[in-house]
Short mmCIF file of C-alpha atoms and ligand atoms in Angstrom, two decimals:
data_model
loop_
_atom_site.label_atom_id
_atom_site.label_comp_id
_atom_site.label_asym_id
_atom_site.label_seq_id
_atom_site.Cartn_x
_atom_site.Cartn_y
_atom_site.Cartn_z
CA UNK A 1101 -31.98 -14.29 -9.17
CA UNK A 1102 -30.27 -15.63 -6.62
CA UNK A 1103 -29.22 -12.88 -3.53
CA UNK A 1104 -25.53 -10.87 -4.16
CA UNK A 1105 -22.88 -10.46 -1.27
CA UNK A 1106 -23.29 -6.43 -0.06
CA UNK A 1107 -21.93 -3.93 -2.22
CA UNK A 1108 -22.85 -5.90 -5.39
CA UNK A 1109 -25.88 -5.45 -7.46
CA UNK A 1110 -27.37 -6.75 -10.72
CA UNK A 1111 -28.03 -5.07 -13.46
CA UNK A 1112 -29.80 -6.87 -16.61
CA UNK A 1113 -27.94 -10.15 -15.81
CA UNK A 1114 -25.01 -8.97 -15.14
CA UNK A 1115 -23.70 -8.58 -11.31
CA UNK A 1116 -21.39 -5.05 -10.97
CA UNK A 1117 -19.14 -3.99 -8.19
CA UNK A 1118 -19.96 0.29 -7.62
CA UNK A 1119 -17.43 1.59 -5.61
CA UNK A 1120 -19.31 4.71 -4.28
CA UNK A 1121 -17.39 5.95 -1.69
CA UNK A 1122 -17.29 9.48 -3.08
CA UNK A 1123 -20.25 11.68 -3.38
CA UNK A 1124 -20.10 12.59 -7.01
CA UNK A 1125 -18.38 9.69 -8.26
CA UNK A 1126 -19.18 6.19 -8.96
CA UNK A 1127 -17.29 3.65 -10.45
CA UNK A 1128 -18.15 -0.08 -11.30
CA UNK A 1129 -16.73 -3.05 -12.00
CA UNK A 1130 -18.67 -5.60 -14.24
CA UNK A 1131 -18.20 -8.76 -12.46
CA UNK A 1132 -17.89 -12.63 -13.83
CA UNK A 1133 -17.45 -14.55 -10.27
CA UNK A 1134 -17.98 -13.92 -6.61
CA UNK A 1135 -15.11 -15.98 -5.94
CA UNK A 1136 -14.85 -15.63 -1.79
CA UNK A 1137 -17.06 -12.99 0.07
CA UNK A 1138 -17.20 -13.02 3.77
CA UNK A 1139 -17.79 -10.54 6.86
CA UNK A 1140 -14.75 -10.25 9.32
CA UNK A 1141 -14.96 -8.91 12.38
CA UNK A 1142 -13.64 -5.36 11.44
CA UNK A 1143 -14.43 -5.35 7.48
CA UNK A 1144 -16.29 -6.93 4.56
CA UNK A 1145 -14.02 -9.20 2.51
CA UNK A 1146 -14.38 -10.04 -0.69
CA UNK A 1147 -12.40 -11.45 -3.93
CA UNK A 1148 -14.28 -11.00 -6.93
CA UNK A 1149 -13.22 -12.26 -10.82
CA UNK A 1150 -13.91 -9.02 -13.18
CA UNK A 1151 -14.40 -9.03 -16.74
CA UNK A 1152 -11.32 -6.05 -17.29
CA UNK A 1153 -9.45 -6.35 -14.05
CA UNK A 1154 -8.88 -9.85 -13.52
CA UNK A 1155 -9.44 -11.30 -10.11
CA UNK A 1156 -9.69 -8.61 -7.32
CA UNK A 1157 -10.06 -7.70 -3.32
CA UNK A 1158 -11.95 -5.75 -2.06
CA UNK A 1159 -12.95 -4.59 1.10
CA UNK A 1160 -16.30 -3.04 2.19
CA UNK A 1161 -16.94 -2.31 -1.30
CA UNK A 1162 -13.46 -0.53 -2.30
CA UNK A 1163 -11.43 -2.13 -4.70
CA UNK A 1164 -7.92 -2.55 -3.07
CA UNK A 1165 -5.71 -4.39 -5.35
CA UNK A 1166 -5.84 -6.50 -8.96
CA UNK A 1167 -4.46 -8.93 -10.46
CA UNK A 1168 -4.20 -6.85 -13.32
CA UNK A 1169 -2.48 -3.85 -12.07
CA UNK A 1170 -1.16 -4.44 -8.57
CA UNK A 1171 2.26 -5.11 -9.11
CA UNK A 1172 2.81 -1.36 -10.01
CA UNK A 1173 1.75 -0.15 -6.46
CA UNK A 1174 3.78 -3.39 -4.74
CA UNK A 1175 6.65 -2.70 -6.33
CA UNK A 1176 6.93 1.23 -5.93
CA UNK A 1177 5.96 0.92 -2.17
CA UNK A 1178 8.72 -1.46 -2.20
CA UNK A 1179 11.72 -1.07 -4.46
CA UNK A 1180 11.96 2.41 -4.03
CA UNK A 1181 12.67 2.64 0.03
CA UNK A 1182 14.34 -1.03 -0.22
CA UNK A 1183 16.66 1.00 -2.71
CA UNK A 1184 16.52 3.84 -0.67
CA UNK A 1185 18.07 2.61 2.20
CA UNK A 1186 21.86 0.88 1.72
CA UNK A 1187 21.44 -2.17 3.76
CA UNK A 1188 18.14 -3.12 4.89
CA UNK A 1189 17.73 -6.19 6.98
CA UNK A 1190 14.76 -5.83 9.31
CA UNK A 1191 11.93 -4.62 7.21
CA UNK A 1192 8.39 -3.71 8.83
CA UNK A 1193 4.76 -4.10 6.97
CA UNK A 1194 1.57 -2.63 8.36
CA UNK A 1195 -1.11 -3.53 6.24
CA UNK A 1196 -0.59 -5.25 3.17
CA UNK A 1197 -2.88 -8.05 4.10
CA UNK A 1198 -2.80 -8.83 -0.02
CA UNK A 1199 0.87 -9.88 0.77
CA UNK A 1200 1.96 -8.33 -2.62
CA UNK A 1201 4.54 -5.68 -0.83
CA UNK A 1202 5.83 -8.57 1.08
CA UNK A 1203 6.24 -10.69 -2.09
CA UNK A 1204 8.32 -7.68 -3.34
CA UNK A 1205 10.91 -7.19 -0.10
CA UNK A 1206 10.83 -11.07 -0.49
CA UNK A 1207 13.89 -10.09 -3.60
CA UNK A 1208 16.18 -9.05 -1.15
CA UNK A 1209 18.46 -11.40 -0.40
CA UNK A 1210 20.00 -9.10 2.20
CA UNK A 1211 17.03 -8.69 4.26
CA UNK A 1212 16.67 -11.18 7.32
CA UNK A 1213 13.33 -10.19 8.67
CA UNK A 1214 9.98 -9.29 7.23
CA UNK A 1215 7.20 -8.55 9.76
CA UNK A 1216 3.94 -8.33 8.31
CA UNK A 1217 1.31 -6.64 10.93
CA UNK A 1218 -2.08 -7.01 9.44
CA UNK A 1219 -5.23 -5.95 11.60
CA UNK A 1220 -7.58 -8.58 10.05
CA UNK A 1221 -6.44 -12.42 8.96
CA UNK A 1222 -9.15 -13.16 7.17
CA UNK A 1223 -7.87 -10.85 4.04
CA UNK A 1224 -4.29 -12.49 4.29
CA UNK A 1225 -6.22 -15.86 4.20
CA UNK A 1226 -8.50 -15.15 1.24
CA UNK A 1227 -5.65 -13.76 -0.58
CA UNK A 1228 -3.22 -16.25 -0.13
CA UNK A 1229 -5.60 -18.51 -1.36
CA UNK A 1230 -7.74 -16.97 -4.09
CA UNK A 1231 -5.69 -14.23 -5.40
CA UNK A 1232 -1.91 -15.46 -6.03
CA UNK A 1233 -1.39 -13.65 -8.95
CA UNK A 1234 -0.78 -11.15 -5.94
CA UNK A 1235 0.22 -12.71 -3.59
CA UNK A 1236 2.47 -15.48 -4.20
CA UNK A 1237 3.16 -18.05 -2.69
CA UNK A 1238 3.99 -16.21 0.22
CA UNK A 1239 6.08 -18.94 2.18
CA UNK A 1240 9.35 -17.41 2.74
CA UNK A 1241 10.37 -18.07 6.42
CA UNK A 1242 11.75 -14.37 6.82
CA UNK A 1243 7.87 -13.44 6.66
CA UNK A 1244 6.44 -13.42 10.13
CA UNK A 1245 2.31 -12.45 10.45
CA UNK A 1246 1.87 -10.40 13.20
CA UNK A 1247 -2.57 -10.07 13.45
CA UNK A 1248 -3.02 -6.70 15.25
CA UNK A 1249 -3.31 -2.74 14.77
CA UNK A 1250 -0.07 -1.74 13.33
CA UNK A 1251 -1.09 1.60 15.76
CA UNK A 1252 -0.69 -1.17 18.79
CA UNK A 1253 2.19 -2.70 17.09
CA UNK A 1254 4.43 -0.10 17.08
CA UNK A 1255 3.58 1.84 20.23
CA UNK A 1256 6.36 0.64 22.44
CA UNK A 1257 9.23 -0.04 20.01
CA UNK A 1258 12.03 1.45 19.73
CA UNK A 1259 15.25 1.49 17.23
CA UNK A 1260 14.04 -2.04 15.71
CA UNK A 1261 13.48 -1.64 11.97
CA UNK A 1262 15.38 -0.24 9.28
CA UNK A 1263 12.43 0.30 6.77
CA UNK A 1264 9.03 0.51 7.95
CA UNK A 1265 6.24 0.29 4.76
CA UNK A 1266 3.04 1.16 5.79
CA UNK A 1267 0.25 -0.51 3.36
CA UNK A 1268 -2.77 0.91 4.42
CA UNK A 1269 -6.02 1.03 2.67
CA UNK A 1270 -7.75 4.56 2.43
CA UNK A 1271 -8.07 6.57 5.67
CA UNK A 1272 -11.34 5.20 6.80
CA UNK A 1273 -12.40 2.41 9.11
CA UNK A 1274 -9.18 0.52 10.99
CA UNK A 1275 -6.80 2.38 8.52
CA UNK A 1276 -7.94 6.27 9.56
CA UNK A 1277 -5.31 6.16 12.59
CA UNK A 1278 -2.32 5.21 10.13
CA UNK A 1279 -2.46 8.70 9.21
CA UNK A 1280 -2.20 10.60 12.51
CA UNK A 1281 1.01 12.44 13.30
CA UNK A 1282 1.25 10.11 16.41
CA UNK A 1283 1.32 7.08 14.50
CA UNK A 1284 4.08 8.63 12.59
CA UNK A 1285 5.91 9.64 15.36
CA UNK A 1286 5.81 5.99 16.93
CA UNK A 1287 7.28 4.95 13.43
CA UNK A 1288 10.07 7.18 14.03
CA UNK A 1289 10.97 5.99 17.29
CA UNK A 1290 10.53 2.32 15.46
CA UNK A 1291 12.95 2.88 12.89
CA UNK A 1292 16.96 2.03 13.84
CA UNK A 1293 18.89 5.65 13.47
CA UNK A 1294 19.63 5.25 9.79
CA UNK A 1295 16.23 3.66 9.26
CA UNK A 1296 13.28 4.81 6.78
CA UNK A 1297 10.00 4.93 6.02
CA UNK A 1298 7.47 4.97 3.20
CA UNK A 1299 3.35 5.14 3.14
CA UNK A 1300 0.87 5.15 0.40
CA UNK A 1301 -0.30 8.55 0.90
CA UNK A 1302 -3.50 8.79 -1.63
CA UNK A 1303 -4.36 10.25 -4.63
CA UNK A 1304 -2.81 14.19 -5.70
CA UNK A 1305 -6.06 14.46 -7.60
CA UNK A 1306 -9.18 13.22 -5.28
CA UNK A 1307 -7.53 13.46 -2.25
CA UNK A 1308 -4.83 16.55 -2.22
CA UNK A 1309 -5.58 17.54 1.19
CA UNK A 1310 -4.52 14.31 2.56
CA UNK A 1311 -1.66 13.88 0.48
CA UNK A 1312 -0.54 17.20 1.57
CA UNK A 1313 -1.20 16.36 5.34
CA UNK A 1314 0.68 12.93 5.44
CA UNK A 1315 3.65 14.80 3.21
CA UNK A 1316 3.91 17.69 6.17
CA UNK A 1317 3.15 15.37 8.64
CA UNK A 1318 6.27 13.25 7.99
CA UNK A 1319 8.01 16.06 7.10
CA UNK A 1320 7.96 17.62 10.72
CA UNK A 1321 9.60 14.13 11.94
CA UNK A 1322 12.25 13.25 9.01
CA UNK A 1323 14.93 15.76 7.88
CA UNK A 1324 14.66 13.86 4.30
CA UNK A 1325 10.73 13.89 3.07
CA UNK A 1326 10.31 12.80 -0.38
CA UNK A 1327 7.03 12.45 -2.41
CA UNK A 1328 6.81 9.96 -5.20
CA UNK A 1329 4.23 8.41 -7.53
CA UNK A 1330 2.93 6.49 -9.95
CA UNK A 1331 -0.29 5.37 -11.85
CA UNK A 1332 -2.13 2.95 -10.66
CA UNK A 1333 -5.33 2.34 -13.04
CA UNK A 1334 -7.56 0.92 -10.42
CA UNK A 1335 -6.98 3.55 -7.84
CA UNK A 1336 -9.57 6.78 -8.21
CA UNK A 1337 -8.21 9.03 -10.97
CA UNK A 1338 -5.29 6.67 -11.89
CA UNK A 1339 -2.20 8.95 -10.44
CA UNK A 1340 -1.05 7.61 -6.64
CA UNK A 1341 1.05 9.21 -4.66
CA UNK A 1342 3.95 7.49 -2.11
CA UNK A 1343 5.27 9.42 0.82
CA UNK A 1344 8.84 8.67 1.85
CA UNK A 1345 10.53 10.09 5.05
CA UNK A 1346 14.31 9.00 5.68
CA UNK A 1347 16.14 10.23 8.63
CA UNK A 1348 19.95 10.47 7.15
CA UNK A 1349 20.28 8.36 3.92
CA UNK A 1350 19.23 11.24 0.98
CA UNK A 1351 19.51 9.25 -2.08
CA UNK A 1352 19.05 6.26 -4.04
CA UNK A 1353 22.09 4.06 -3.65
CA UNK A 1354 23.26 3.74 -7.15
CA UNK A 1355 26.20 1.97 -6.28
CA UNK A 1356 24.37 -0.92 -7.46
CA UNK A 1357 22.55 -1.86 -10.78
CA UNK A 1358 19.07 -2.63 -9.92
CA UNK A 1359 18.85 -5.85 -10.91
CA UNK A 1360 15.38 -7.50 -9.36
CA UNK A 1361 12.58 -9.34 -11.06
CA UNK A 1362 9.86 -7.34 -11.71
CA UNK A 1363 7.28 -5.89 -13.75
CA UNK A 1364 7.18 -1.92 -13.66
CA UNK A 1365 10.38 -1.21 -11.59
CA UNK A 1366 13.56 -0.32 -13.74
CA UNK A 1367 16.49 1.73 -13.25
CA UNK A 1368 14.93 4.86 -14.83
CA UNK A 1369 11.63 4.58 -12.83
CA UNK A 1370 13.59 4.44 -9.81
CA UNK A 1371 15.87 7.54 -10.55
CA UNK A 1372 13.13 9.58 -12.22
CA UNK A 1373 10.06 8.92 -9.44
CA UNK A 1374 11.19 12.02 -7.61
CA UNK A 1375 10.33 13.90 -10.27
CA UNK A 1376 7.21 15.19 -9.71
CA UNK A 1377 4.10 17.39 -11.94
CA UNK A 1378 3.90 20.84 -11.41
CA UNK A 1379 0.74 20.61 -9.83
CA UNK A 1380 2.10 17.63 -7.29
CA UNK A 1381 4.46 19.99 -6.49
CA UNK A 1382 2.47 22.82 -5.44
CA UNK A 1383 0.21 20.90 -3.49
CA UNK A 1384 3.01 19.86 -1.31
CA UNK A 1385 4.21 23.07 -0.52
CA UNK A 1386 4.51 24.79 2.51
CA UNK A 1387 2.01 27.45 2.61
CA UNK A 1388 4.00 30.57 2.61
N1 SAM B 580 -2.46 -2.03 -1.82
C1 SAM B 580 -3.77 -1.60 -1.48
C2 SAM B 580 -3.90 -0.15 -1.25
O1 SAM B 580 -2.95 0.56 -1.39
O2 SAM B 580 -5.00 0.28 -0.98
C3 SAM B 580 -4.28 -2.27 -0.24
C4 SAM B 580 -3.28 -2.66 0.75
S1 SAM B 580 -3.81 -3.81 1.89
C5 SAM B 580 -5.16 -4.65 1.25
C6 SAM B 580 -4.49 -2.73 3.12
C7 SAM B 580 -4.60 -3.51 4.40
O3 SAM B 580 -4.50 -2.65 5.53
C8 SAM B 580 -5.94 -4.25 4.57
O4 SAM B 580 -5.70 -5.63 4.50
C9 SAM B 580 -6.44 -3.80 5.94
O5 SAM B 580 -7.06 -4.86 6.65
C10 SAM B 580 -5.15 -3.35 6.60
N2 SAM B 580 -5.33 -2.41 7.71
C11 SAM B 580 -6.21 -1.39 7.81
N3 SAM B 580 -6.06 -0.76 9.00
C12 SAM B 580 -5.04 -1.40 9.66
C13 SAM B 580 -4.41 -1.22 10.92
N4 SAM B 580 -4.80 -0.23 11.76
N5 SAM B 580 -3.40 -2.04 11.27
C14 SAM B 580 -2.99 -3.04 10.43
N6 SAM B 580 -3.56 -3.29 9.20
C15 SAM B 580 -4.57 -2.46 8.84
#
């Protein structure tokens, strides 16, 4: 049997993905086709075809988006703070090396810039050409690729953006300093005025104590914190959780039907997202 790309494994004949990057949990992916697998400098890259997920990345052995189910976490990391905020025109990306977010803000007609600040090319590269059923075909001219730590990036800016989306992948490796108050606070001084911003702030069941961090985090730095979620199949016990801090605009601007292509984002899903489980709501609250 001929060797397997790290992280993969055989069993019988068959070659299966485990994503083991709990301590009591493993779960695996039976796989039909290493279809690009390749060591960057900072991370293992990989896009694998799966029997029940469709074509996949992943990166040192965590799955990170599908083509299958990853237009539910684009387009609520998108749509909501792109319909959060009344005009958006300079948008900011840090992460989202799959380019699916990007594809989303892409909708906006109203938006003039889109800078995409991905640490590592090599996942941007693989994606755009082995996984466009995320992707795209990412060649709108508003999209600028910006290789470097979004940390670096937005050190020294100041009242530039008027939505920042940070894409990260789980607080480990390059992505662990996305979730330090300081980074937050550099997004702040980032964001125009009126501006917003919105991270992917883990999983309310696996990962509570990070959700609850990143939600108190932003919370000290925005007057308007707002927690939102969705399920996301792929992602460790299905229910994902979005973090969304806005420093004056406090609602979804309904002066306008929502009227965008897409696949899981609707009118109701954009009014009712705020709503959140008991439990969710717990977590997040401020210890008394
Ligand atoms: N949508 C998926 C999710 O929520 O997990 C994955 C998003 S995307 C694949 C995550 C990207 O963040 C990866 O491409 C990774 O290389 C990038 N990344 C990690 N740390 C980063 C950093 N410090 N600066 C910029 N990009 C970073």
């Amino acid at each position: 049997m001929n060797s397997l790309p790290k992280f993969l494994h055989h069993h019988n004949d068959d070659i299966w993905l485990t994503e083991n990057e709990r301590e009591n949990l493993q779960i695996s992916y039976r796989i039909k086709e290493v279809v690009f697998a390749k060591d960057s400098q900072l991370q293992h890259v990989m896009i694998l075809d799966s029997y029940d997920f469709g074509r996949m990345l992943v990166l040192d052995g965590v799955v990170q988006t599908t083509s299958i189910d990853g237009y539910i976490y684009n387009e609520m990391i998108s749509h909501i703070p792109l319909n959060f905020h009344p005009n958006p025109r300079r948008v900011l990306i840090i992460g989202g090396g799959d380019c699916g977010a990007a594809r989303e803000v892409t909708k906006y007609e109203q938006v003039e810039t889109i800078d995409l600040v991905e640490i590592d090319e090599l996942v941007v590269k693989a994606c755009k050409e082995y996984l466009p059923e995320v992707s795209g075909n990412l060649s709108d001219p508003r999209v600028r690729f910006i290789y470097q730590d979004g940390v670096e990036f937005v050190k020294n800016l100041e009242a530039q953006y008027d939505v920042i989306i940070v894409d990260s992948s789980d607080p480990i490796g390059p992505a662990k300093q996305l979730f330090e108050l300081s980074f937050y606070q550099n997004l702040h001084r980032a964001l125009k005025p009126d501006g917003l911003m919105v991270c992917q702030s883990q999983s309310p069941i696996f990962h509570a104590d990070i959700m609850r961090q990143t939600y108190q985090r932003v919370s000290q730095l925005f007057p308007i914190t707002k927690l939102y979620t969705a399920i996301v199949p792929t992602y460790p016990g299905g229910l994902w959780s979005f973090t969304l801090g806005s420093k004056i605009h406090g609602y979804l601007n309904g002066h306008q039907p929502f009227d965008k292509d897409t696949r899981y984002v609707n009118e109701g899903i954009l009014n009712q997202c705020f709503e959140l489980p008991e439990f969710v709501k717990k977590i997040i609250q401020p210890a008394r």
